[in-house]
CSV table of N, CA and C in Angstrom, one decimal:
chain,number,residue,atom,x,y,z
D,4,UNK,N,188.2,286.7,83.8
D,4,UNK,CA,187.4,285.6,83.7
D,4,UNK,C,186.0,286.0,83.2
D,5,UNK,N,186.1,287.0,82.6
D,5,UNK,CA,184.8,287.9,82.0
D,5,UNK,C,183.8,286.9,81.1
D,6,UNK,N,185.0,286.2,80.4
D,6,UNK,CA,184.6,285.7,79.0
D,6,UNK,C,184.0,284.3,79.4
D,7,UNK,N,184.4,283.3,80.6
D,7,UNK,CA,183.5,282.2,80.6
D,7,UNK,C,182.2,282.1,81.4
D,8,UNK,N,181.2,281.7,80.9
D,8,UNK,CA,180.0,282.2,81.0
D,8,UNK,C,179.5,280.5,80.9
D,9,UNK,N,179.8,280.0,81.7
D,9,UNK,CA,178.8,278.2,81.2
D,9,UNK,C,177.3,278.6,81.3
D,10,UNK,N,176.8,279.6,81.8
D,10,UNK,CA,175.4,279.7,81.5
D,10,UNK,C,174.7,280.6,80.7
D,11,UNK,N,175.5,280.8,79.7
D,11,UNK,CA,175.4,281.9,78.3
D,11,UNK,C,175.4,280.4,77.1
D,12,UNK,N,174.0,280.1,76.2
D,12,UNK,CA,173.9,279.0,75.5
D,12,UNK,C,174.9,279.7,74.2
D,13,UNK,N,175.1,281.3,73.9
D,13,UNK,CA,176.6,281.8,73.3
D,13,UNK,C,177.5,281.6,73.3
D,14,UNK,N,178.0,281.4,74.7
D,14,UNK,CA,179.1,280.7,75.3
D,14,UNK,C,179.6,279.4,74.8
D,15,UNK,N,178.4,278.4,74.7
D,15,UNK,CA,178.2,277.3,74.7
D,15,UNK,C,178.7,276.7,73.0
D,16,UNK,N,177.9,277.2,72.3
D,16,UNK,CA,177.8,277.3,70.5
D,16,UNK,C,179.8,277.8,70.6
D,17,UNK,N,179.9,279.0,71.2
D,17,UNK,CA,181.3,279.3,71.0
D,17,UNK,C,182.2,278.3,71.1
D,18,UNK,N,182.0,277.9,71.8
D,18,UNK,CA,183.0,276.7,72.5
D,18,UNK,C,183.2,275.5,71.9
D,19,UNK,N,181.6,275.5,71.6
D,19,UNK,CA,182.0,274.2,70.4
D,19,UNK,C,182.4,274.2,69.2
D,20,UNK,N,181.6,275.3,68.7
D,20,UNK,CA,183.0,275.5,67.1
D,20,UNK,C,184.3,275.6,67.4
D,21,UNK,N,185.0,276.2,68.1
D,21,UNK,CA,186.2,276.3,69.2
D,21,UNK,C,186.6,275.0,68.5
D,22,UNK,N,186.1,273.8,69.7
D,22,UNK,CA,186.2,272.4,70.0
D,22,UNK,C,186.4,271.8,68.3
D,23,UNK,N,185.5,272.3,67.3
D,23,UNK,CA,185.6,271.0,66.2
D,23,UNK,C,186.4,271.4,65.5
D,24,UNK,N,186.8,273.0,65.4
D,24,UNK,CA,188.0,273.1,64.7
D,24,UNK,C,189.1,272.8,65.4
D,25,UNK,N,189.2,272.6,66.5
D,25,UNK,CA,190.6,272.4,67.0
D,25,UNK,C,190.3,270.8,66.7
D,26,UNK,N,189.8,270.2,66.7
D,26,UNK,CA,189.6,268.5,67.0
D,26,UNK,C,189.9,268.4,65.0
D,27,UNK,N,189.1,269.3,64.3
D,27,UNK,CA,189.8,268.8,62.7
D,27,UNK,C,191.0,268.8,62.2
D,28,UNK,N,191.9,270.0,62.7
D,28,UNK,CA,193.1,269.8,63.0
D,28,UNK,C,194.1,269.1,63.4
D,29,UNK,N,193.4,268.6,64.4
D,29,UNK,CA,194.1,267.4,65.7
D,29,UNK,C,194.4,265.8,65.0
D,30,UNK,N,193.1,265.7,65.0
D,30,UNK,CA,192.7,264.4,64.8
D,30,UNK,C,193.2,264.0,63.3
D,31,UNK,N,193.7,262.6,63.3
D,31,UNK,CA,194.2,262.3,62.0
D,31,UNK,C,192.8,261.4,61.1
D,32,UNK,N,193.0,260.9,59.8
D,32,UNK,CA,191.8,260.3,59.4
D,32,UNK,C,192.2,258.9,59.3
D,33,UNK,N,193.2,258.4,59.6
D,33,UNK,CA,193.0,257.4,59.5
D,33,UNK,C,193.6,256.9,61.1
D,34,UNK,N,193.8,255.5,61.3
D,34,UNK,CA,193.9,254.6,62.4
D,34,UNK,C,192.5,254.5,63.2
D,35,UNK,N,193.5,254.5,64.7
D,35,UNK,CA,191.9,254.2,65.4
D,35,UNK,C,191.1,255.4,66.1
D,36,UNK,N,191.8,256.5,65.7
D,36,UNK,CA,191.1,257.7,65.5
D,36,UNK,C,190.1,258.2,64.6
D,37,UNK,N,190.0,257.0,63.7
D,37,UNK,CA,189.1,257.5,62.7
D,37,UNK,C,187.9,258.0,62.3
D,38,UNK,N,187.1,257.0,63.5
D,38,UNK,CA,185.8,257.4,63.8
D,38,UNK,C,185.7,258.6,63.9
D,39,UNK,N,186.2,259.0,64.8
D,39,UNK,CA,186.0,259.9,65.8
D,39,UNK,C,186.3,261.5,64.8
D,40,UNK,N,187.6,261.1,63.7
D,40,UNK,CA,187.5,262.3,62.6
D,40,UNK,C,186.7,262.4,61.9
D,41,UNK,N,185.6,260.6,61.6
D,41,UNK,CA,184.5,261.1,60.9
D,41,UNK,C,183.7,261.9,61.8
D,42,UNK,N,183.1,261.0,62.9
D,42,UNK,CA,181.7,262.2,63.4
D,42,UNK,C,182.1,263.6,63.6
D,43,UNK,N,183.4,264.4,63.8
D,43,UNK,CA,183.9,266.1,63.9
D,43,UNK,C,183.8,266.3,62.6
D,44,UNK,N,184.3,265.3,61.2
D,44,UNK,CA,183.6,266.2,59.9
D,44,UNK,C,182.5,266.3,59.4
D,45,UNK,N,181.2,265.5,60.3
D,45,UNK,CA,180.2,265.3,59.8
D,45,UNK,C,179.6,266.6,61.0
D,46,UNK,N,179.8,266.6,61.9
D,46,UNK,CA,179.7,267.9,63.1
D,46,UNK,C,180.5,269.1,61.9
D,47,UNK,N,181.3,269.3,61.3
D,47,UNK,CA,181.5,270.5,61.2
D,47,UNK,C,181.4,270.9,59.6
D,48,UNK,N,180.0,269.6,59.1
D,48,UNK,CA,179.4,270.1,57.5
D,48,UNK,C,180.5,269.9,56.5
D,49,UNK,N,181.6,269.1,56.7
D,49,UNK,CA,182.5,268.3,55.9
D,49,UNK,C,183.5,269.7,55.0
D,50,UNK,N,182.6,269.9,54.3
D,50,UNK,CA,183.0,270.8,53.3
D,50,UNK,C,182.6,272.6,53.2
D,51,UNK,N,181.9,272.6,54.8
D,51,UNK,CA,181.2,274.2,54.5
D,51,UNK,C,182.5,274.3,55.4
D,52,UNK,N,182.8,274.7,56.3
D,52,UNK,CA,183.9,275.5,57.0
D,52,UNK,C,185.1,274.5,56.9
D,53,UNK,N,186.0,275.2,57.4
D,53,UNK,CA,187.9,275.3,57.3
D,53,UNK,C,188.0,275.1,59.0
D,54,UNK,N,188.4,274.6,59.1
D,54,UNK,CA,189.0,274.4,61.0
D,54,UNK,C,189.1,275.4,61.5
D,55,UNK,N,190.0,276.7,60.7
D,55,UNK,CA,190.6,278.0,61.2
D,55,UNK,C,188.9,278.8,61.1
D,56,UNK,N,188.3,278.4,60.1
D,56,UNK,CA,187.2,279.6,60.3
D,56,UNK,C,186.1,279.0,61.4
D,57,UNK,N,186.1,277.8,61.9
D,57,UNK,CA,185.5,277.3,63.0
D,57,UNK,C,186.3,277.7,64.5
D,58,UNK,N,186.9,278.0,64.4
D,58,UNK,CA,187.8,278.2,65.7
D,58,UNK,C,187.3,280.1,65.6
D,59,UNK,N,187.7,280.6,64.6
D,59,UNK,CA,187.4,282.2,65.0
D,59,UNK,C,185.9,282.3,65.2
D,60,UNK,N,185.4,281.7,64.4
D,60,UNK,CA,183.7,281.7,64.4
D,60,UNK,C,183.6,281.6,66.0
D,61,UNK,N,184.0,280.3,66.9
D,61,UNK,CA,184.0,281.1,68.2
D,61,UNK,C,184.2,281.3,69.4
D,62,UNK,N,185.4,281.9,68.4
D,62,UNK,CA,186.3,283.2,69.5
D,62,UNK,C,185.0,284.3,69.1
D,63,UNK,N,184.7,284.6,67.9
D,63,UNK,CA,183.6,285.6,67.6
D,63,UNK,C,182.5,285.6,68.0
D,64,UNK,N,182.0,284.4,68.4
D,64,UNK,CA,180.7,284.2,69.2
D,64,UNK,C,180.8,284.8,70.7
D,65,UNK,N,181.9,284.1,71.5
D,65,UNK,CA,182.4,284.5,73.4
D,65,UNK,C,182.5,285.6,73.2
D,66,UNK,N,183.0,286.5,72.1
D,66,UNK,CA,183.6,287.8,72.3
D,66,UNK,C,182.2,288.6,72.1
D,67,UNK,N,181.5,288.0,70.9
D,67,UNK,CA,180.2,289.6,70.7
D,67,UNK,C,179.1,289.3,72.2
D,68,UNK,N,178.8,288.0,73.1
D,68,UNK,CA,178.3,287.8,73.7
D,68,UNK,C,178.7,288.7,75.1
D,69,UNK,N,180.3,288.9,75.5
D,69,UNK,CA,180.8,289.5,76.4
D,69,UNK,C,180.2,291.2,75.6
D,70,UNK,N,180.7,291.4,74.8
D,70,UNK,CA,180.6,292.8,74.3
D,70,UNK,C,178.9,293.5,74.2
D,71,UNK,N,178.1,292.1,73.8
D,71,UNK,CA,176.5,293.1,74.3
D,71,UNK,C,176.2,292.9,75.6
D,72,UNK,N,176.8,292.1,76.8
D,72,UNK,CA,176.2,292.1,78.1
D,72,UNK,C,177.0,293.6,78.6
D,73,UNK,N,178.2,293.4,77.9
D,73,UNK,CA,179.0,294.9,78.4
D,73,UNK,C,177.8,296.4,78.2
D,74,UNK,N,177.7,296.0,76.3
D,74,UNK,CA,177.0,297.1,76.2
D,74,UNK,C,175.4,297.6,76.9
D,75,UNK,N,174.8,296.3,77.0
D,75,UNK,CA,173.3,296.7,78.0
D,75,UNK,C,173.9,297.2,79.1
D,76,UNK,N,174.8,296.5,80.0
D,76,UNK,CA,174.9,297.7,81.0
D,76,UNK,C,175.8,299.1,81.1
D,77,UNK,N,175.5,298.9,80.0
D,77,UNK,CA,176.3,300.5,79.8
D,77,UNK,C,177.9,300.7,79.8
D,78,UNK,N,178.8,299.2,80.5
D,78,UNK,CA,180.3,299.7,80.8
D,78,UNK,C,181.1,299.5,79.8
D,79,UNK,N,182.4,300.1,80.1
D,79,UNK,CA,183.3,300.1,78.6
D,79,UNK,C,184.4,299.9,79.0
């Protein structure tokens, strides 16, 4: 349980890229879901990232935030 941190604002950012790639994915564009795929494309810059590179983006955020609190204190 190393990795959740609700009071790491890294944590936070991680989670939400996490959240809009998995919701671009999810979510279809049209019916009555639609809104809701617009404001996650307009959250995730429509055309700058890919779902997949929003989801690693952060997994890569939780992960380097776990890995420098590791590294300030010294453990491995």
């Amino acid at each position: 349980m190393r990795y959740i941190r609700p009071n790491s604002l890294t944590w936070w950012a991680g989670l939400l890229a996490m959240l809009t790639g998995i919701a671009s994915v999810a979510l279809p564009t049209t019916g009555p879901l639609g809104e809701v795929s617009r404001l996650v494309a307009l959250l995730a810059g429509t055309s700058d990232a890919s779902p997949a590179g929003l989801i690693f983006l952060g997994l890569g955020l939780i992960g380097l935030r776990d890995r420098l609190e590791r590294g300030f204190r010294g453990d491995e």
